[in-house]
Coordinates of C-alpha atoms in Angstrom, one line a residue:
X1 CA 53.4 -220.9 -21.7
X2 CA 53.2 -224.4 -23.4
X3 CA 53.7 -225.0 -27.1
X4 CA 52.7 -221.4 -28.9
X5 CA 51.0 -223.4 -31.7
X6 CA 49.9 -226.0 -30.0
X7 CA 46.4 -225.7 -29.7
X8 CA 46.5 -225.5 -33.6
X9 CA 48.8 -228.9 -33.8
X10 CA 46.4 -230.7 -31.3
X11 CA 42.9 -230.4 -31.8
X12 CA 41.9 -232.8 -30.4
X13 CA 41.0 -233.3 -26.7
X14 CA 42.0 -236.7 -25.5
X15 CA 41.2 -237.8 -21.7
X16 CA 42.4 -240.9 -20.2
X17 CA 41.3 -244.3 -21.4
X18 CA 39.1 -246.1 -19.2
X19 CA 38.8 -249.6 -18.3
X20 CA 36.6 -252.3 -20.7
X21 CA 32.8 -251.7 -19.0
X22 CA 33.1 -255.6 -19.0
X23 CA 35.9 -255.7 -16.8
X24 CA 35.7 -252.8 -14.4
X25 CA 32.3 -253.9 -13.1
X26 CA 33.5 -256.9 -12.3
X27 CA 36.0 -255.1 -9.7
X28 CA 36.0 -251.8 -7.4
X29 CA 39.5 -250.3 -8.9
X30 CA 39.9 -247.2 -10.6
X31 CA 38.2 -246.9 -13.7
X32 CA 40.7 -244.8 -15.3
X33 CA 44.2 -245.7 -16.6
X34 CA 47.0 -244.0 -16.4
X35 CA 47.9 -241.6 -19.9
X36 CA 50.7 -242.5 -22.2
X37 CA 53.6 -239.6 -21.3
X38 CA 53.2 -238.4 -24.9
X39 CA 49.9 -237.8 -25.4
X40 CA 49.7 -236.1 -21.7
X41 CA 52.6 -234.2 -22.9
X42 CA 50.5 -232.9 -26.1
X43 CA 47.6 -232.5 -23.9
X44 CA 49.3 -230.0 -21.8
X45 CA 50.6 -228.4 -24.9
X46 CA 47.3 -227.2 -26.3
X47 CA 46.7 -224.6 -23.2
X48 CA 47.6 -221.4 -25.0
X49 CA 48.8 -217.8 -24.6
X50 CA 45.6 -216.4 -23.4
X51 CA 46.5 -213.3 -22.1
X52 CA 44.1 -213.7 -19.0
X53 CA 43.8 -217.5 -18.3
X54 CA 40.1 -217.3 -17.1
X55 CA 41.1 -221.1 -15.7
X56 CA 42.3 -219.2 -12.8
X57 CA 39.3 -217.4 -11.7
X58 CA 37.0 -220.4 -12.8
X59 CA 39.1 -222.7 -10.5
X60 CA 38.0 -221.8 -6.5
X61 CA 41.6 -222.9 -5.6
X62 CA 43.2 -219.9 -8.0
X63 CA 45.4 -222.8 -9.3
X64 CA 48.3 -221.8 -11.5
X65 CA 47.1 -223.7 -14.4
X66 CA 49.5 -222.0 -17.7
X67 CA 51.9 -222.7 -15.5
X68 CA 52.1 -226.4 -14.8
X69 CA 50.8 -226.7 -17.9
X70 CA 54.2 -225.6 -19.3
X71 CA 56.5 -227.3 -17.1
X72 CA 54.5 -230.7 -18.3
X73 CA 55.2 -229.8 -22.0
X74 CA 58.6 -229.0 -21.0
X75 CA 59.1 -232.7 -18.9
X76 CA 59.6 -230.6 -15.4
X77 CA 57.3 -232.8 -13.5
X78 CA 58.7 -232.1 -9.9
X79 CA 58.9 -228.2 -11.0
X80 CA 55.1 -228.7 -11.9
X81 CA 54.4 -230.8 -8.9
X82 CA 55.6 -227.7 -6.7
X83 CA 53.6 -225.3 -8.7
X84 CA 50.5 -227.4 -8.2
X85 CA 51.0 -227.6 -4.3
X86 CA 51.2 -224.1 -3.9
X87 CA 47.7 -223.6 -3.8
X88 CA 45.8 -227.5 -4.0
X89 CA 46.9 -229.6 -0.9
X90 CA 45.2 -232.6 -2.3
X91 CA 45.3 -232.4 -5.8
X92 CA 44.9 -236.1 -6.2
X93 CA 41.4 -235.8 -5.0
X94 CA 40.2 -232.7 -6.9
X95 CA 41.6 -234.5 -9.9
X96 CA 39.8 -237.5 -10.1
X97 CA 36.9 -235.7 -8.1
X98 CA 36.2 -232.1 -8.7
X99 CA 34.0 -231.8 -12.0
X100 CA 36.4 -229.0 -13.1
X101 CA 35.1 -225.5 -13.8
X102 CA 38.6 -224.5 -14.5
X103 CA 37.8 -226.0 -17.9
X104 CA 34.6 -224.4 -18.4
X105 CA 36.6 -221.3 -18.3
X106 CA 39.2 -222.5 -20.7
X107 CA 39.9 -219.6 -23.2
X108 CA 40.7 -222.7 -25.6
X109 CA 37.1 -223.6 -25.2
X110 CA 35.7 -221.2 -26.9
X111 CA 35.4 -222.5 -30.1
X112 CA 37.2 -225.8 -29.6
X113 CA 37.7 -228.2 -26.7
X114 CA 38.7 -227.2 -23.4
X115 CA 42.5 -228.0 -22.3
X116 CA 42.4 -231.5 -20.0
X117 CA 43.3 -229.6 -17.0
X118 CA 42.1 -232.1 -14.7
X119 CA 43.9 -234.7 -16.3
X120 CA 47.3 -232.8 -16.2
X121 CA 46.7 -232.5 -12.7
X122 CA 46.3 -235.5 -11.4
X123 CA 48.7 -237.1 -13.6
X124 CA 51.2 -234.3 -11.8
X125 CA 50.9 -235.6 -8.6
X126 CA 50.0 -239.3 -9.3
X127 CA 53.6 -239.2 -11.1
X128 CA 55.5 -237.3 -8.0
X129 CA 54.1 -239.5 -5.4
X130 CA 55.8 -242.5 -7.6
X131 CA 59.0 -240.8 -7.9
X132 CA 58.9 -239.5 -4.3
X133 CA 59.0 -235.8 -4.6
X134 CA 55.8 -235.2 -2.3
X135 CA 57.3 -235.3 0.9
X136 CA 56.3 -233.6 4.6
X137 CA 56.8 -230.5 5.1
X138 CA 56.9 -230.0 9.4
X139 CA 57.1 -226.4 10.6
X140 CA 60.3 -224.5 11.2
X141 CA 59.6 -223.9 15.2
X142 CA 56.2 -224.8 17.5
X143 CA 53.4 -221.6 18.6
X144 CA 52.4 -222.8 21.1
X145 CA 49.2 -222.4 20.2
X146 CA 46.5 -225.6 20.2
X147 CA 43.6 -225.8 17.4
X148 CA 41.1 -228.9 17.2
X149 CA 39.6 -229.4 13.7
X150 CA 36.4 -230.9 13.9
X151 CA 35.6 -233.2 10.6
X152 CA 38.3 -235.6 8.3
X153 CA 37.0 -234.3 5.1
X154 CA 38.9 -232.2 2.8
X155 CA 37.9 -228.9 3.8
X156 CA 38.9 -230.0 7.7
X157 CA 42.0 -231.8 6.2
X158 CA 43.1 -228.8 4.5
X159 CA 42.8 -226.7 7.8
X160 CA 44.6 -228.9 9.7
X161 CA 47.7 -229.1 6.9
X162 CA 48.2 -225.2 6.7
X163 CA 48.1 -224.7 10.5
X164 CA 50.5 -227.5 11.2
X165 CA 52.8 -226.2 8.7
X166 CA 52.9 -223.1 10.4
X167 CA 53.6 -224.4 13.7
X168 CA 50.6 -224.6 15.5
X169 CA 49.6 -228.3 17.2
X170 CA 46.3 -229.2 15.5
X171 CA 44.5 -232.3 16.5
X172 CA 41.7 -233.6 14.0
X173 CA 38.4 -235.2 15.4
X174 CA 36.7 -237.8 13.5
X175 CA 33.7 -239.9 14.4
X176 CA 34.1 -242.5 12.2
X177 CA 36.7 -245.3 12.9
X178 CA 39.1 -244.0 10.2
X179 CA 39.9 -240.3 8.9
X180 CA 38.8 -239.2 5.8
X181 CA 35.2 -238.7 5.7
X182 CA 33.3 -238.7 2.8
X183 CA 36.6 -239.2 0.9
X184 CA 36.9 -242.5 2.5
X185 CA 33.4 -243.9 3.3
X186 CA 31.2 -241.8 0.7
X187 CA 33.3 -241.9 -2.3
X188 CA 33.3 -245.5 -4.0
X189 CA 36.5 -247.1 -4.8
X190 CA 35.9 -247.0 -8.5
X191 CA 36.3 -243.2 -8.5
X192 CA 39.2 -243.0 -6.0
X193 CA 40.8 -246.2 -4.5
X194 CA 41.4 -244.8 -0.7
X195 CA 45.7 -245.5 -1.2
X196 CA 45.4 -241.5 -2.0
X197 CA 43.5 -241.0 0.9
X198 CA 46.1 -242.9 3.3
X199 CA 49.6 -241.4 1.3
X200 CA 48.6 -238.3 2.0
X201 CA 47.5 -238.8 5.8
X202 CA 50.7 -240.3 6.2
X203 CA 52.8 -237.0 5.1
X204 CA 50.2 -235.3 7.5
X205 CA 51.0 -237.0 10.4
X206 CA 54.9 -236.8 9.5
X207 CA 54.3 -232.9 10.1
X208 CA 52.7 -233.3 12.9
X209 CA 49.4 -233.5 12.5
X210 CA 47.8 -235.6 15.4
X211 CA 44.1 -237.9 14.5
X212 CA 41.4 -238.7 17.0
X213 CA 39.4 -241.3 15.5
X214 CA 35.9 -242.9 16.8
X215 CA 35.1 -239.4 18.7
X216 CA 31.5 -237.8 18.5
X217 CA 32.0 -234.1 19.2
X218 CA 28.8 -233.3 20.6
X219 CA 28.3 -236.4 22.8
X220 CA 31.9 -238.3 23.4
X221 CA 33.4 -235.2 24.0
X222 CA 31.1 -231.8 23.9
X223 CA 32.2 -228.6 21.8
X224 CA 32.4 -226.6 25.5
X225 CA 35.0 -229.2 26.1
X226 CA 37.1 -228.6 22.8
X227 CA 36.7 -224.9 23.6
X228 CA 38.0 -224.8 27.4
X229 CA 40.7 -227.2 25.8
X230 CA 42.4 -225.9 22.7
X231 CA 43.2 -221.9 21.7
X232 CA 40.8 -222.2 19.0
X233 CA 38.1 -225.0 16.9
X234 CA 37.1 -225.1 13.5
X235 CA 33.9 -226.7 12.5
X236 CA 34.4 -229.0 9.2
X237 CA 31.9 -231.7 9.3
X238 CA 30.2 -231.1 6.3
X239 CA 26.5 -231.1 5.3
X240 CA 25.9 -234.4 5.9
X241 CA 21.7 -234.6 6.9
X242 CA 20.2 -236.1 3.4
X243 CA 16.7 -234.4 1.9
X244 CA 13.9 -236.3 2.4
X245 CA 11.2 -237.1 0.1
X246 CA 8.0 -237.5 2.6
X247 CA 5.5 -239.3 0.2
X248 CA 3.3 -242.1 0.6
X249 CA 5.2 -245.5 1.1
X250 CA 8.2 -243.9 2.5
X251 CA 8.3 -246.0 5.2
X252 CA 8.5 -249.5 3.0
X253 CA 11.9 -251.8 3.9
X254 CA 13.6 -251.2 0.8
X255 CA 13.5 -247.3 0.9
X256 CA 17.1 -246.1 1.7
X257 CA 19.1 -242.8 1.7
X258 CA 21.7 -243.1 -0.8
X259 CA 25.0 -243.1 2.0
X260 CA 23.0 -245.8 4.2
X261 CA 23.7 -247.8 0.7
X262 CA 27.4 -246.1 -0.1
X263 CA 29.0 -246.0 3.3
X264 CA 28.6 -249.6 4.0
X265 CA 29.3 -250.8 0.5
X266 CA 32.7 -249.1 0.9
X267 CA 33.5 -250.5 4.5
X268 CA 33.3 -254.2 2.4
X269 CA 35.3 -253.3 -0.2
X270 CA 38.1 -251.9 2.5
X271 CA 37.4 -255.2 3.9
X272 CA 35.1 -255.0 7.0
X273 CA 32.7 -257.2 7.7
X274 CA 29.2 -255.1 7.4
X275 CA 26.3 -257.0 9.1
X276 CA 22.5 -256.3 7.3
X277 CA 24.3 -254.8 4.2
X278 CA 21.8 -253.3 1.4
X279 CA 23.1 -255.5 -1.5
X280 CA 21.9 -255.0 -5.0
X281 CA 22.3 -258.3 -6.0
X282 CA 19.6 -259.6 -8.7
X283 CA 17.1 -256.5 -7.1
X284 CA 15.5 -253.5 -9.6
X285 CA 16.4 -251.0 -8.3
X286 CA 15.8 -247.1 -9.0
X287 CA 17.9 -244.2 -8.1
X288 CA 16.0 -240.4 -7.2
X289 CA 18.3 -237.9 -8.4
X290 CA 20.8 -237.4 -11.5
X291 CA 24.3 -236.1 -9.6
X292 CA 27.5 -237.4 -8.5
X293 CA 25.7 -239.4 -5.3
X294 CA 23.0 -241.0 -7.5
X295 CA 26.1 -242.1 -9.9
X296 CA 27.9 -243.3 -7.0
X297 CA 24.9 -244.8 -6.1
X298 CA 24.7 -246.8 -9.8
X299 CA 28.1 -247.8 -10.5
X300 CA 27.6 -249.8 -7.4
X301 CA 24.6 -251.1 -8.0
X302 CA 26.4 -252.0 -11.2
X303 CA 29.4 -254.1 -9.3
X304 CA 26.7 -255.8 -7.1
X305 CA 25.3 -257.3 -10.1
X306 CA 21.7 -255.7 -10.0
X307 CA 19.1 -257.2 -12.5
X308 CA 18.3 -253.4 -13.3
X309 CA 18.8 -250.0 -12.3
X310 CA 17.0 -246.7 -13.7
X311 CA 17.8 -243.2 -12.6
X312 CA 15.0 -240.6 -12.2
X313 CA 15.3 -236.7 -12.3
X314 CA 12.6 -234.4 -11.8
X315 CA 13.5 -231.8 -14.1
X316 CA 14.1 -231.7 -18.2
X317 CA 17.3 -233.3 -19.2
X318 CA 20.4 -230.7 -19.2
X319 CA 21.4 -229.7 -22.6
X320 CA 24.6 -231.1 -24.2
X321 CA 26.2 -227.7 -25.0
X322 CA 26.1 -224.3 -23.4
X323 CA 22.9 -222.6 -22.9
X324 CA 22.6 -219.1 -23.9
X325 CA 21.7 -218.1 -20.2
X326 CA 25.1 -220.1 -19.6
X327 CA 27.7 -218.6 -21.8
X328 CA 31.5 -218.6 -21.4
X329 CA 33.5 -218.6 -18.8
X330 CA 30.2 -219.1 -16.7
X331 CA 29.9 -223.2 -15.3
X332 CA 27.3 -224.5 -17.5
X333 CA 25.0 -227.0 -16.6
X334 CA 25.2 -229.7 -19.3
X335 CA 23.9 -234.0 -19.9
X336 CA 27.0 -235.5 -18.5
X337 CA 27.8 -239.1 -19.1
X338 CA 29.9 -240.3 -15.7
X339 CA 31.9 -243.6 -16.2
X340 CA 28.6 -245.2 -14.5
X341 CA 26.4 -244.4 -17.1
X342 CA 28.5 -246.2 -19.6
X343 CA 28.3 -248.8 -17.9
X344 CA 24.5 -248.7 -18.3
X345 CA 21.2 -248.6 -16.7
X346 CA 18.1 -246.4 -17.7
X347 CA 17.9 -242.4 -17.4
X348 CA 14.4 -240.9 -17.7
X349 CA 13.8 -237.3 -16.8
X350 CA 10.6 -235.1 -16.2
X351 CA 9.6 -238.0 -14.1
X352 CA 8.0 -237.0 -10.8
X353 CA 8.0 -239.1 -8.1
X354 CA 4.3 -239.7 -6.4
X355 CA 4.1 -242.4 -3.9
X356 CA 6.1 -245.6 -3.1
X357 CA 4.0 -248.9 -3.7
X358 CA 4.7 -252.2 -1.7
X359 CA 3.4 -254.8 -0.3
X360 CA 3.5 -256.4 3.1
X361 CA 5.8 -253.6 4.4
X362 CA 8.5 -254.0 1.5
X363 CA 8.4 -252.0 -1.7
X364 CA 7.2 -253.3 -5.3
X365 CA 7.1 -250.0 -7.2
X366 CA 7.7 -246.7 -7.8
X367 CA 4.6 -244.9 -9.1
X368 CA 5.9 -241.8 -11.5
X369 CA 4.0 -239.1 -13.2
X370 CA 5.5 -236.8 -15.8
X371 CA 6.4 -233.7 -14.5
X372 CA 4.9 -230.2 -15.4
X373 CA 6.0 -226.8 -14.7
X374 CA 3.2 -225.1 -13.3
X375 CA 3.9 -221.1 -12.5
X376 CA 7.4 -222.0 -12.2
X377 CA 6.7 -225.3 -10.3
X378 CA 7.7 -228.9 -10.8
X379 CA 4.3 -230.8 -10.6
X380 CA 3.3 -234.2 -11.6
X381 CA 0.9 -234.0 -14.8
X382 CA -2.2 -235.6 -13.6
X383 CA -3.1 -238.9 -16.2
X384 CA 0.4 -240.1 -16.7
X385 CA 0.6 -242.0 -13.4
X386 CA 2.7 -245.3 -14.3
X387 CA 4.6 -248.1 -11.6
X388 CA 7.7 -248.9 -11.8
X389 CA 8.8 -252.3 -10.5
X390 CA 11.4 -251.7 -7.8
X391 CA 13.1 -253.7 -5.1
X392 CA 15.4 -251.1 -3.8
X393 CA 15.8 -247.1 -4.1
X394 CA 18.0 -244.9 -3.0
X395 CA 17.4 -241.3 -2.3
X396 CA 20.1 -239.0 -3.8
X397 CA 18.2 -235.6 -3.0
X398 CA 21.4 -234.4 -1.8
X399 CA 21.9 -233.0 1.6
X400 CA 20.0 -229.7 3.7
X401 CA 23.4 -228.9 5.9
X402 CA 25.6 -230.3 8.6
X403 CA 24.0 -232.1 11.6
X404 CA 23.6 -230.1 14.8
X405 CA 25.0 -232.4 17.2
X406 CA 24.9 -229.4 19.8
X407 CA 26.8 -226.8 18.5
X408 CA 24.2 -223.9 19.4
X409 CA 23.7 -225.6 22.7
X410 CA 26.9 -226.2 24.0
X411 CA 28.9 -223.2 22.9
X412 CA 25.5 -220.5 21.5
X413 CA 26.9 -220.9 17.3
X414 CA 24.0 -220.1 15.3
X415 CA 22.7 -221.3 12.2
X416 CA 21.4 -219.3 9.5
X417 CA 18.7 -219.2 7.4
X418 CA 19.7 -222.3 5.4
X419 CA 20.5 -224.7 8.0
X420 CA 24.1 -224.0 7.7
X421 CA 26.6 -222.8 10.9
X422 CA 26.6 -218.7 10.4
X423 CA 30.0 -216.9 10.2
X424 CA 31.3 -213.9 9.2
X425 CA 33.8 -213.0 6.4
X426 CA 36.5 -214.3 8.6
X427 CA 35.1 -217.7 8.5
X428 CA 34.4 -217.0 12.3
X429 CA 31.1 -217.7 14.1
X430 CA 29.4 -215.4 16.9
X431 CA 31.4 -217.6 19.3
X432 CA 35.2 -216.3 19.5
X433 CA 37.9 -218.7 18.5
X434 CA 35.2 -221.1 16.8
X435 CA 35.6 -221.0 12.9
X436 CA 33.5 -223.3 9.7
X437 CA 35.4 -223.8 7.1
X438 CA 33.0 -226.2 3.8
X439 CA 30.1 -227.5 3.4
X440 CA 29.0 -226.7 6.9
X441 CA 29.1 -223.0 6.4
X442 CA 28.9 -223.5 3.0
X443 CA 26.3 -225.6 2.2
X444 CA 26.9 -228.7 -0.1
X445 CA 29.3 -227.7 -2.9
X446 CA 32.5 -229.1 -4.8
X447 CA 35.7 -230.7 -3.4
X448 CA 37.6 -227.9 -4.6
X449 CA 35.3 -225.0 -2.8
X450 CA 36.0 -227.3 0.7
X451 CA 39.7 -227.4 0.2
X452 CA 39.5 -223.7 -0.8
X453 CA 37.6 -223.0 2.0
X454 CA 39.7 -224.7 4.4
X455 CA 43.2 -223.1 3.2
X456 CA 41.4 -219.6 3.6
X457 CA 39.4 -220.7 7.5
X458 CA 43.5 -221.5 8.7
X459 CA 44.6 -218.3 7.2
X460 CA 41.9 -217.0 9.1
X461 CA 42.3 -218.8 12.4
X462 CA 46.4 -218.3 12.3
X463 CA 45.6 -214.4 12.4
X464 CA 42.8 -214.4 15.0
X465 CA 46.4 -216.8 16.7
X466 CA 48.6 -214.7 15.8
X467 CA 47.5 -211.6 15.2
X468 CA 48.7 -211.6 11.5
X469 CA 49.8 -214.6 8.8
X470 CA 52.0 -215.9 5.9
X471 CA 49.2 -218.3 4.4
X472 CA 46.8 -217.5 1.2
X473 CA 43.6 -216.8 2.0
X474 CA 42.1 -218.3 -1.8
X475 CA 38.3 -217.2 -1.2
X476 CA 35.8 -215.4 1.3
X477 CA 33.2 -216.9 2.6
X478 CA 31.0 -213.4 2.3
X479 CA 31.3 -210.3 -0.2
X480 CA 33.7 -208.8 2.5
X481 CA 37.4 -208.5 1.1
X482 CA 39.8 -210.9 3.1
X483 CA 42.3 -207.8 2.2
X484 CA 43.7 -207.8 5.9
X485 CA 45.1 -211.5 5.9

């Protein structure tokens, strides 16, 4: 453990400092700043001797938290660094990324405030990639045995890692003209500047990893192909197909889904040239939908100078502590205040959405209605009808599942009843050797559930290979005990 007493020295929880509002929105790097060694070092000290750290079963990944909590007090960094890698591949993305239920199961949290896990840990690995302790890690000896990972996000990332590792030849597929996914074209720059991304794909291909970019599995190449081709193929595209919001005016020019916004707006910043790019500049523009996309979504708008930008949710505002139907060590839902928010625009819940207004094809306004709960639906309240101006919005609905691009034609992988691939508890689908590993089994989730997910699917897939394995299998996709691996 860290310091015995000190979560009775420290009570106070201190995260990192972020950038003047002032300043950061006038460029897309990192809001955050890195945390005086001390005050890290204090920060780490508070986790106490909890008996059972409920971090671990709060945290998808079963993260050894105590542990590289202690090595920080104790200045180990490269001991902490090892202990973080033995069950988070990319803990630089969960830590800036992953909204952290480990510390809604912090004992600590109880009755004061929670431990900064998330901080610790990406401080960990921010500090061993400067020092050069994270280094590749190529298998022993080859398989022989060929896998083709479908999908650059973290979940097919993490896939592709542990069965390289362990000697199998894993090629990743990618559609996009660089590998990464969402972490590269989905996430802005402001919450993780895409040098983490491209550190860590350079240890992956110094294992062996190999990267097809600019390839549409489906059409370029079909999944019968991939299946004749390679001993076995893991589905990890994600749920990428936005909700809709089919009301009147939803055809006006100005009407976007919130990644036809985000994608391009990071191709710029990487520095592509984007032709017809949706550009806040000077616009009004309101966001559907209060989570991370819609943030993403406003601190962009934000750095594109809009002239305003308001945020509407459907439901009641989330309280700002627990609930009672909530309590401890349960994830609560709770009023968070992202770094966007600080840096302003309007939040207005209960508002229902009724029809977009324009004019001449291109939208003017937003007309709203207060939203009432009606035998346990969300209605709008007839008589409070208002417009809101609006030259742009985004819809941030989040997303149904993963696109079929031809998966039940081409190789008969079914989909179940919530427009996800179906699999069994072996991460497996009704067609041999084809595994889904995150959000496109899943559904949409967390970061950390994808990388989870993924380190579990390759356990999975090196058994089905090999007829038994070495690698942790962190969580099940089903009730069924993954026991056997």
């Amino acid at each position: 453990m860290a310091d015995p007493r000190g979560f009775l020295k420290v009570r106070q929880r201190e995260t990192q400092p972020r950038r003047p509002v002032p300043v950061r929105i006038m460029d897309w790097k990192e809001v955050y700043e890195a945390q005086e060694k001390g005050v890290l070092k204090a920060q780490a000290g508070r986790c106490m001797d909890c008996g059972v750290p409920f971090c671990h079963q709060g945290c998808p990944l079963g993260n050894l938290i105590p542990e590289w909590n202690d090595l920080i007090w104790r200045d180990k960094g490269e001991e902490a660094m090892e202990r973080l890698h033995a069950t988070n591949n990319f803990p630089e993305f969960t830590g800036r990324l992953c909204p952290a239920p480990c510390e809604a199961s912090c004992v600590l949290g109880i009755n004061q405030p929670a431990v900064t896990i998330k901080q610790v840990e990406v401080s960990i690995v921010d500090q061993a990639f400067e020092n050069g302790w994270v280094n590749p890690l190529p298998p022993a000896r080859l398989s022989g045995k060929t896998v083709a990972v479908v999908g650059s996000g973290p979940a097919g990332l993490a896939v592709a890692q542990q069965l390289t590792r362990v000697g199998h030849t894993v090629a990743v597929y990618e559609r996009d003209d660089k590998i990464g996914g969402l972490l590269r074209y989905g996430i802005p720059d402001f919450k993780m500047e895409k040098e983490h991304v491209d550190r860590r794909l350079e240890q992956m291909k110094a294992e062996g990893t190999r990267f097809r970019t600019g390839v549409a599995v489906g059409t370029d190449v079909t999944w019968e192909q991939l299946r004749r081709r390679y001993d076995a193929v893991v589905i990890a595209t994600g749920a990428t197909v936005p909700r809709d919001l089919p009301i009147p005016g939803r055809e006006l020019e100005g009407v976007h889904f919130a990644m036809d916004y985000l994608v391009p707006a990071n191709r710029v910043v990487a520095g592509e040239t984007v032709e017809n790019q949706i550009n806040a500049a000077g616009k009004h523009v309101i966001i559907l939908g209060g989570g991370d996309t819609g943030a993403d979504c406003l601190g962009t708008a934000h750095r594109h100078q809009a002239a305003s930008v308001t945020t509407l949710a459907i439901g009641k505002q989330p309280p700002a502590e627990r609930a009672s139907h909530q309590p401890w060590p349960t994830f609560p839902t709770l009023f968070e205040v992202a770094s966007a928010h600080e840096e302003g625009g309007e939040r207005t819940y209960l508002a229902s959405t009724v029809e977009f207004v324009g004019e001449n094809g291109k939208l003017t306004g937003v007309k709203v209605a207060e939203t009432e709960f009606v035998d346990g639906k969300r209605l709008p309240k007839a008589g409070t009808e208002r417009i809101i101006p609006a030259d742009l919005l985004f819809l941030s609905l989040g997303f149904t599942g993963p696109e079929p691009a031809g998966i039940t034609e081409q190789v008969s992988a079914e989909f179940d009843g919530r427009g996800n691939v179906a699999r069994d508890g072996y991460y497996m689908t009704n067609t041999e050797g084809i595994f889904v590993a995150g959000d496109a089994g899943r559904g949409q989730s967390l970061i950390v559930w994808a990388i989870a997910e993924g380190r579990a699917c390759a356990a999975a897939v090196d058994k089905f290979l090999m007829g038994s394995t070495i690698l942790p299998a962190p969580v099940a996709p089903t009730d069924r005990a993954m026991a056997v691996l």
